[in-house]
Amino acid sequence: MAAVWWSRPGTRLLFLLLAAPLLHVAVSLEPISMGIAIAAASAITGYVSFPEFYCGRLVECCQVDKPLNGTALQADLQEKLFGQHLAHEVIYRALTGFLSNENPKKPLALSLHGWTGTGKNFVSKIIVENIYEMGMKSKFVHLFVSTVHFPHNSLTPLYKDQLQSWIRGNTSRCARSIFIFDEMDKLHPGLIDAIKPFLDYYEHIDGVSYRKAIFIFLSNAGGDLINRQMLEFWKAGRKREDVELKDMENTLSVGLFNNNNSGFWHSSLIEKNLIDYFVPFLPLEFTHVKKCVLAELRHRGFVEDEELASQVAKDMTYSPKETKLFSDKGCKTVSAKLSLHL
């Protein structure tokens, strides 16, 4: 007999296994058989539940009812996302509210907008990792990139059918499926309307409920609107941190609806108010870029160097020409710029 310990805060489990060969057999068992095996072992060695063991240690399971660790999400947003107080606040409240609701009326739909390098993809990664331990590698997280998955305008009708089939099939297997649409500004007009039924207030469609799914849209479209608004606030003497969602959201949604390069041009998703939050990602300033450099240094295992971070941040380009206020590429090229200095 071999004894294996698992320890975690507040719990110590001693699970006796018949050495490695038996463990190999146990892993290959069907869920029901596995449950019986675990129950038998539990009677002898203590307590360990089937879902806890099977879903946490053998396979990845759909996290339909797993509560969100709001403290961990808050910490991730606080420590990893720079210069985006609006995104921080909206994402935190939207996720905690949605995931604590046992019977939501519709899926959660978030549309993230802003210039490149402001943190949209980074935030979607944070969201996913706080729901599924495997993050973007989870089989319940599905990423669509417009230029990769929907490259040809002439095939839009086919893409619509494929997209509906993909969402229907994956949500039927896991109600807490997450669908991410990147490069929405490069999506062919009208294509995104194919998912309109899944975002609506239906209890179920053909026996499948989509109410616990999460849809995230990422787009550079609207970035110019956001930046123009922020420049006007700056000229008026308003502090960046005083900007509220209501200052941006309506302008953003109207602008996207009327922009034929937004992916949401005359979209029924906007017309029917099916996007829960339009989240503006503000243009980053020198201080934010510097924080990104320091974070990259920590990620690479180096000691933080304020002088080096300032040098790298100064190497970035800023606009408009008169003020040099906003970083043109946000933090997107920070890693490459830092490598030159190192």
Short mmCIF file of C-alpha atoms in Angstrom, two decimals:
data_model
loop_
_atom_site.label_atom_id
_atom_site.label_comp_id
_atom_site.label_asym_id
_atom_site.label_seq_id
_atom_site.Cartn_x
_atom_site.Cartn_y
_atom_site.Cartn_z
CA MET A 1 0.00 0.00 0.00
CA ALA A 2 1.25 3.48 -0.89
CA ALA A 3 0.16 6.58 1.00
CA VAL A 4 -0.26 9.83 -0.86
CA TRP A 5 -0.94 13.16 0.89
CA TRP A 6 -2.84 16.11 -0.53
CA SER A 7 -2.72 19.31 1.49
CA ARG A 8 -4.52 22.60 1.03
CA PRO A 9 -5.74 25.38 3.34
CA GLY A 10 -8.15 23.97 5.88
CA THR A 11 -7.98 20.39 4.51
CA ARG A 12 -5.66 17.41 4.86
CA LEU A 13 -6.56 14.24 3.04
CA LEU A 14 -4.85 10.88 3.26
CA PHE A 15 -5.82 8.75 0.29
CA LEU A 16 -4.52 5.16 0.19
CA LEU A 17 -3.89 3.77 -3.26
CA LEU A 18 -2.67 0.39 -4.39
CA ALA A 19 0.51 1.84 -5.90
CA ALA A 20 0.93 3.19 -9.41
CA PRO A 21 -0.61 0.33 -11.45
CA LEU A 22 -3.92 0.60 -9.63
CA LEU A 23 -3.91 4.39 -9.99
CA HIS A 24 -3.47 3.94 -13.74
CA VAL A 25 -6.49 1.66 -13.82
CA ALA A 26 -8.50 4.05 -11.68
CA VAL A 27 -7.84 6.94 -14.04
CA SER A 28 -9.25 4.95 -16.95
CA LEU A 29 -12.49 4.10 -15.17
CA GLU A 30 -15.82 5.58 -16.19
CA PRO A 31 -17.14 8.34 -13.86
CA ILE A 32 -19.66 6.01 -12.16
CA SER A 33 -17.08 3.29 -11.54
CA MET A 34 -14.64 5.91 -10.37
CA GLY A 35 -17.20 7.26 -7.96
CA ILE A 36 -17.72 3.80 -6.45
CA ALA A 37 -13.96 3.33 -6.10
CA ILE A 38 -13.53 6.68 -4.40
CA ALA A 39 -16.50 6.04 -2.09
CA ALA A 40 -14.98 2.72 -1.02
CA ALA A 41 -11.61 4.30 -0.39
CA SER A 42 -13.24 7.17 1.48
CA ALA A 43 -14.93 4.78 3.88
CA ILE A 44 -11.50 3.50 4.85
CA THR A 45 -9.30 6.56 4.67
CA GLY A 46 -11.53 9.55 5.37
CA TYR A 47 -13.55 11.80 3.14
CA VAL A 48 -13.01 12.87 -0.46
CA SER A 49 -15.88 13.63 -2.82
CA PHE A 50 -16.21 12.28 -6.32
CA PRO A 51 -16.49 15.72 -8.01
CA GLU A 52 -13.56 17.08 -6.02
CA PHE A 53 -11.26 14.19 -6.91
CA TYR A 54 -12.41 13.36 -10.41
CA CYS A 55 -12.90 16.92 -11.67
CA GLY A 56 -9.94 18.48 -9.97
CA ARG A 57 -7.27 15.84 -10.40
CA LEU A 58 -8.18 13.58 -13.29
CA VAL A 59 -10.13 15.59 -15.83
CA GLU A 60 -11.35 19.14 -16.35
CA CYS A 61 -15.06 19.53 -15.59
CA CYS A 62 -17.54 22.22 -16.54
CA GLN A 63 -17.71 24.76 -13.70
CA VAL A 64 -21.42 25.52 -13.86
CA ASP A 65 -22.00 26.23 -10.18
CA LYS A 66 -18.48 26.86 -8.89
CA PRO A 67 -18.48 30.17 -6.98
CA LEU A 68 -16.17 32.93 -8.13
CA ASN A 69 -13.33 33.93 -5.84
CA GLY A 70 -14.01 37.66 -5.93
CA THR A 71 -10.94 38.44 -3.80
CA ALA A 72 -8.64 36.68 -6.27
CA LEU A 73 -10.26 38.44 -9.23
CA GLN A 74 -9.93 41.80 -7.51
CA ALA A 75 -6.27 41.14 -6.77
CA ASP A 76 -5.53 40.13 -10.37
CA LEU A 77 -7.15 43.26 -11.76
CA GLN A 78 -5.43 45.43 -9.16
CA GLU A 79 -1.94 44.02 -9.66
CA LYS A 80 -1.88 43.25 -13.38
CA LEU A 81 -4.05 45.84 -15.13
CA PHE A 82 -2.62 49.36 -15.33
CA GLY A 83 -4.43 52.61 -16.04
CA GLN A 84 -7.87 51.08 -16.54
CA HIS A 85 -10.00 52.02 -13.54
CA LEU A 86 -13.21 51.80 -15.60
CA ALA A 87 -12.46 48.33 -16.95
CA HIS A 88 -11.42 47.19 -13.48
CA GLU A 89 -14.66 48.34 -11.88
CA VAL A 90 -17.00 47.13 -14.63
CA ILE A 91 -15.38 43.71 -15.10
CA TYR A 92 -15.32 43.03 -11.36
CA ARG A 93 -18.95 44.00 -10.78
CA ALA A 94 -20.21 42.29 -13.93
CA LEU A 95 -18.51 38.96 -13.19
CA THR A 96 -19.25 38.81 -9.47
CA GLY A 97 -22.89 39.71 -10.07
CA PHE A 98 -23.38 37.29 -12.95
CA LEU A 99 -21.61 34.30 -11.42
CA SER A 100 -23.39 34.69 -8.08
CA ASN A 101 -26.79 34.59 -9.81
CA GLU A 102 -28.09 31.02 -9.87
CA ASN A 103 -30.72 31.86 -12.48
CA PRO A 104 -29.56 34.67 -14.80
CA LYS A 105 -32.06 35.92 -17.38
CA LYS A 106 -29.52 35.95 -20.21
CA PRO A 107 -25.85 35.22 -20.90
CA LEU A 108 -23.25 37.79 -19.90
CA ALA A 109 -22.03 39.82 -22.89
CA LEU A 110 -19.02 42.11 -22.52
CA SER A 111 -17.65 44.24 -25.35
CA LEU A 112 -14.14 45.58 -24.72
CA HIS A 113 -12.91 48.51 -26.82
CA GLY A 114 -9.77 50.59 -27.07
CA TRP A 115 -6.47 51.10 -28.82
CA THR A 116 -4.05 48.23 -29.22
CA GLY A 117 -1.96 47.41 -26.16
CA THR A 118 -4.41 48.83 -23.60
CA GLY A 119 -5.20 45.46 -21.99
CA LYS A 120 -8.30 43.98 -23.69
CA ASN A 121 -6.80 40.55 -24.40
CA PHE A 122 -5.07 40.63 -21.03
CA VAL A 123 -8.36 41.19 -19.20
CA SER A 124 -10.11 38.40 -21.11
CA LYS A 125 -7.26 36.12 -19.99
CA ILE A 126 -7.75 37.22 -16.37
CA ILE A 127 -11.49 36.53 -16.61
CA VAL A 128 -10.97 33.06 -18.02
CA GLU A 129 -8.28 32.11 -15.49
CA ASN A 130 -10.55 33.08 -12.61
CA ILE A 131 -13.25 30.70 -13.87
CA TYR A 132 -11.21 27.81 -15.25
CA GLU A 133 -7.84 26.76 -13.83
CA MET A 134 -6.55 25.84 -17.27
CA GLY A 135 -7.30 29.34 -18.51
CA MET A 136 -7.23 29.79 -22.27
CA LYS A 137 -6.28 26.12 -22.66
CA SER A 138 -9.58 25.01 -21.13
CA LYS A 139 -11.82 22.95 -23.38
CA PHE A 140 -14.72 25.13 -22.23
CA VAL A 141 -13.12 28.36 -23.49
CA HIS A 142 -13.46 29.06 -27.21
CA LEU A 143 -11.52 31.77 -29.02
CA PHE A 144 -12.54 33.07 -32.44
CA VAL A 145 -10.12 35.33 -34.33
CA SER A 146 -11.82 37.10 -37.24
CA THR A 147 -8.92 36.98 -39.67
CA VAL A 148 -8.27 33.30 -38.91
CA HIS A 149 -11.73 31.78 -38.55
CA PHE A 150 -13.79 34.08 -40.81
CA PRO A 151 -11.39 35.36 -43.50
CA HIS A 152 -13.63 35.42 -46.59
CA ASN A 153 -16.58 37.77 -46.94
CA SER A 154 -18.15 35.56 -49.63
CA LEU A 155 -18.45 32.71 -47.11
CA THR A 156 -20.38 34.70 -44.50
CA PRO A 157 -23.56 32.54 -44.77
CA LEU A 158 -21.47 29.40 -44.20
CA TYR A 159 -19.65 31.02 -41.26
CA LYS A 160 -23.00 31.89 -39.68
CA ASP A 161 -24.15 28.26 -39.80
CA GLN A 162 -20.82 26.98 -38.47
CA LEU A 163 -20.79 29.55 -35.67
CA GLN A 164 -24.30 28.65 -34.53
CA SER A 165 -23.48 24.93 -34.60
CA TRP A 166 -20.28 25.49 -32.63
CA ILE A 167 -21.96 27.55 -29.92
CA ARG A 168 -24.96 25.22 -29.71
CA GLY A 169 -22.80 22.09 -29.45
CA ASN A 170 -20.38 23.45 -26.86
CA THR A 171 -23.03 25.06 -24.67
CA SER A 172 -25.05 21.83 -24.65
CA ARG A 173 -21.94 20.12 -23.21
CA CYS A 174 -21.17 22.92 -20.76
CA ALA A 175 -23.60 25.66 -19.81
CA ARG A 176 -20.69 27.77 -18.47
CA SER A 177 -18.96 27.95 -21.83
CA ILE A 178 -16.95 31.08 -22.60
CA PHE A 179 -16.80 32.45 -26.15
CA ILE A 180 -14.24 35.13 -27.05
CA PHE A 181 -14.39 37.02 -30.34
CA ASP A 182 -11.13 38.82 -31.09
CA GLU A 183 -10.57 41.40 -33.85
CA MET A 184 -14.25 42.31 -33.98
CA ASP A 185 -13.30 45.37 -36.04
CA LYS A 186 -12.22 42.99 -38.82
CA LEU A 187 -15.39 40.87 -38.71
CA HIS A 188 -17.59 41.00 -41.79
CA PRO A 189 -20.75 43.12 -41.24
CA GLY A 190 -23.77 41.06 -40.24
CA LEU A 191 -21.85 37.92 -39.26
CA ILE A 192 -22.07 38.50 -35.51
CA ASP A 193 -25.88 38.71 -35.73
CA ALA A 194 -25.83 34.92 -36.14
CA ILE A 195 -25.39 34.59 -32.38
CA LYS A 196 -28.25 36.96 -31.51
CA PRO A 197 -30.65 34.14 -30.42
CA PHE A 198 -28.06 32.85 -27.94
CA LEU A 199 -27.69 36.26 -26.27
CA ASP A 200 -31.41 36.92 -25.97
CA TYR A 201 -33.74 36.35 -23.03
CA TYR A 202 -34.87 32.84 -24.02
CA GLU A 203 -35.15 30.24 -21.30
CA HIS A 204 -33.88 27.65 -23.75
CA ILE A 205 -33.62 27.02 -27.49
CA ASP A 206 -34.26 23.46 -28.66
CA GLY A 207 -33.70 22.22 -25.13
CA VAL A 208 -30.42 24.08 -24.59
CA SER A 209 -30.09 26.99 -22.13
CA TYR A 210 -27.49 29.63 -22.90
CA ARG A 211 -28.15 31.77 -19.85
CA LYS A 212 -24.98 30.80 -17.99
CA ALA A 213 -22.62 31.28 -20.93
CA ILE A 214 -20.25 34.23 -21.25
CA PHE A 215 -19.54 36.13 -24.47
CA ILE A 216 -16.59 38.52 -24.73
CA PHE A 217 -15.97 40.76 -27.74
CA LEU A 218 -12.58 42.44 -28.28
CA SER A 219 -12.12 45.32 -30.69
CA ASN A 220 -9.89 48.25 -31.57
CA ALA A 221 -13.00 49.92 -33.00
CA GLY A 222 -14.10 52.80 -30.83
CA GLY A 223 -10.53 53.48 -29.74
CA ASP A 224 -10.42 56.81 -31.57
CA LEU A 225 -13.70 57.86 -29.94
CA ILE A 226 -12.36 56.99 -26.50
CA ASN A 227 -9.06 58.77 -27.07
CA ARG A 228 -10.75 61.91 -28.42
CA GLN A 229 -13.03 61.99 -25.37
CA MET A 230 -10.09 61.51 -23.01
CA LEU A 231 -8.16 64.32 -24.68
CA GLU A 232 -11.14 66.66 -24.23
CA PHE A 233 -11.36 65.68 -20.54
CA TRP A 234 -7.64 66.37 -20.14
CA LYS A 235 -7.93 69.78 -21.76
CA ALA A 236 -10.87 70.57 -19.44
CA GLY A 237 -8.72 69.70 -16.44
CA ARG A 238 -10.60 66.51 -15.49
CA LYS A 239 -8.59 63.83 -13.75
CA ARG A 240 -8.36 60.49 -15.50
CA GLU A 241 -9.66 58.64 -12.44
CA ASP A 242 -12.78 60.85 -12.35
CA VAL A 243 -14.00 59.64 -15.75
CA GLU A 244 -17.09 57.44 -15.34
CA LEU A 245 -18.62 54.75 -17.53
CA LYS A 246 -21.62 56.97 -18.30
CA ASP A 247 -19.23 59.48 -19.87
CA MET A 248 -18.25 56.92 -22.50
CA GLU A 249 -20.74 54.09 -22.91
CA ASN A 250 -23.49 55.75 -24.95
CA THR A 251 -21.05 57.48 -27.31
CA LEU A 252 -19.24 54.18 -27.76
CA SER A 253 -22.31 52.05 -28.53
CA VAL A 254 -23.73 54.61 -30.99
CA GLY A 255 -20.37 54.99 -32.69
CA LEU A 256 -19.96 51.22 -33.11
CA PHE A 257 -23.50 50.81 -34.46
CA ASN A 258 -22.82 53.38 -37.19
CA ASN A 259 -19.27 52.25 -37.99
CA ASN A 260 -19.13 49.68 -40.81
CA ASN A 261 -15.64 48.66 -39.67
CA SER A 262 -16.64 47.79 -36.12
CA GLY A 263 -18.16 44.33 -36.57
CA PHE A 264 -21.29 45.76 -34.90
CA TRP A 265 -22.44 47.85 -37.89
CA HIS A 266 -26.26 48.01 -37.63
CA SER A 267 -26.06 44.91 -35.46
CA SER A 268 -29.16 43.53 -33.77
CA LEU A 269 -27.00 42.87 -30.71
CA ILE A 270 -26.79 46.63 -30.14
CA GLU A 271 -30.24 47.42 -31.48
CA LYS A 272 -31.86 44.95 -29.07
CA ASN A 273 -29.60 45.97 -26.15
CA LEU A 274 -28.10 42.49 -25.79
CA ILE A 275 -24.58 43.73 -24.98
CA ASP A 276 -24.57 44.15 -21.21
CA TYR A 277 -21.49 46.36 -20.97
CA PHE A 278 -19.45 48.37 -23.46
CA VAL A 279 -16.16 48.62 -21.61
CA PRO A 280 -13.82 51.45 -22.71
CA PHE A 281 -10.09 50.85 -22.34
CA LEU A 282 -8.47 54.23 -21.93
CA PRO A 283 -5.26 55.18 -23.78
CA LEU A 284 -2.19 54.56 -21.63
CA GLU A 285 0.14 57.32 -20.50
CA PHE A 286 3.86 57.31 -19.71
CA THR A 287 3.36 56.28 -16.07
CA HIS A 288 1.28 53.27 -17.11
CA VAL A 289 3.81 52.13 -19.71
CA LYS A 290 6.51 52.36 -17.06
CA LYS A 291 4.47 50.07 -14.80
CA CYS A 292 4.20 47.60 -17.67
CA VAL A 293 8.00 47.59 -18.00
CA LEU A 294 8.42 46.93 -14.28
CA ALA A 295 5.89 44.09 -14.48
CA GLU A 296 7.79 42.58 -17.42
CA LEU A 297 11.02 42.77 -15.44
CA ARG A 298 9.40 40.87 -12.57
CA HIS A 299 8.00 38.32 -15.01
CA ARG A 300 11.49 37.66 -16.36
CA GLY A 301 12.93 37.29 -12.87
CA PHE A 302 14.85 40.58 -12.79
CA VAL A 303 14.92 43.09 -9.96
CA GLU A 304 12.75 46.15 -10.61
CA ASP A 305 14.78 49.01 -12.05
CA GLU A 306 13.03 52.38 -12.10
CA GLU A 307 15.68 54.03 -14.28
CA LEU A 308 15.58 51.24 -16.86
CA ALA A 309 11.77 51.28 -16.85
CA SER A 310 11.80 55.02 -17.55
CA GLN A 311 14.27 54.56 -20.42
CA VAL A 312 12.15 51.85 -22.05
CA ALA A 313 8.95 53.88 -21.60
CA LYS A 314 10.63 56.89 -23.24
CA ASP A 315 11.47 54.76 -26.27
CA MET A 316 7.77 54.31 -27.00
CA THR A 317 5.95 56.71 -29.33
CA TYR A 318 3.25 59.03 -28.02
CA SER A 319 0.49 61.18 -29.50
CA PRO A 320 -0.93 63.68 -30.29
CA LYS A 321 2.15 65.54 -31.46
CA GLU A 322 1.37 68.63 -29.40
CA THR A 323 1.07 66.90 -26.02
CA LYS A 324 2.66 63.41 -26.41
CA LEU A 325 0.08 62.30 -23.86
CA PHE A 326 -0.96 58.81 -24.99
CA SER A 327 1.16 55.80 -25.90
CA ASP A 328 0.46 54.84 -29.53
CA LYS A 329 0.82 51.11 -28.86
CA GLY A 330 -0.01 50.98 -25.19
CA CYS A 331 2.12 48.27 -23.61
CA LYS A 332 2.08 45.96 -26.62
CA THR A 333 5.75 46.37 -27.62
CA VAL A 334 7.14 46.72 -24.10
CA SER A 335 8.63 43.21 -24.09
CA ALA A 336 10.51 43.77 -27.36
CA LYS A 337 11.75 47.21 -26.29
CA LEU A 338 12.94 45.85 -22.96
CA SER A 339 14.91 43.08 -24.68
CA LEU A 340 16.92 45.71 -26.56
CA HIS A 341 17.95 47.35 -23.27
CA LEU A 342 18.69 44.10 -21.48
#
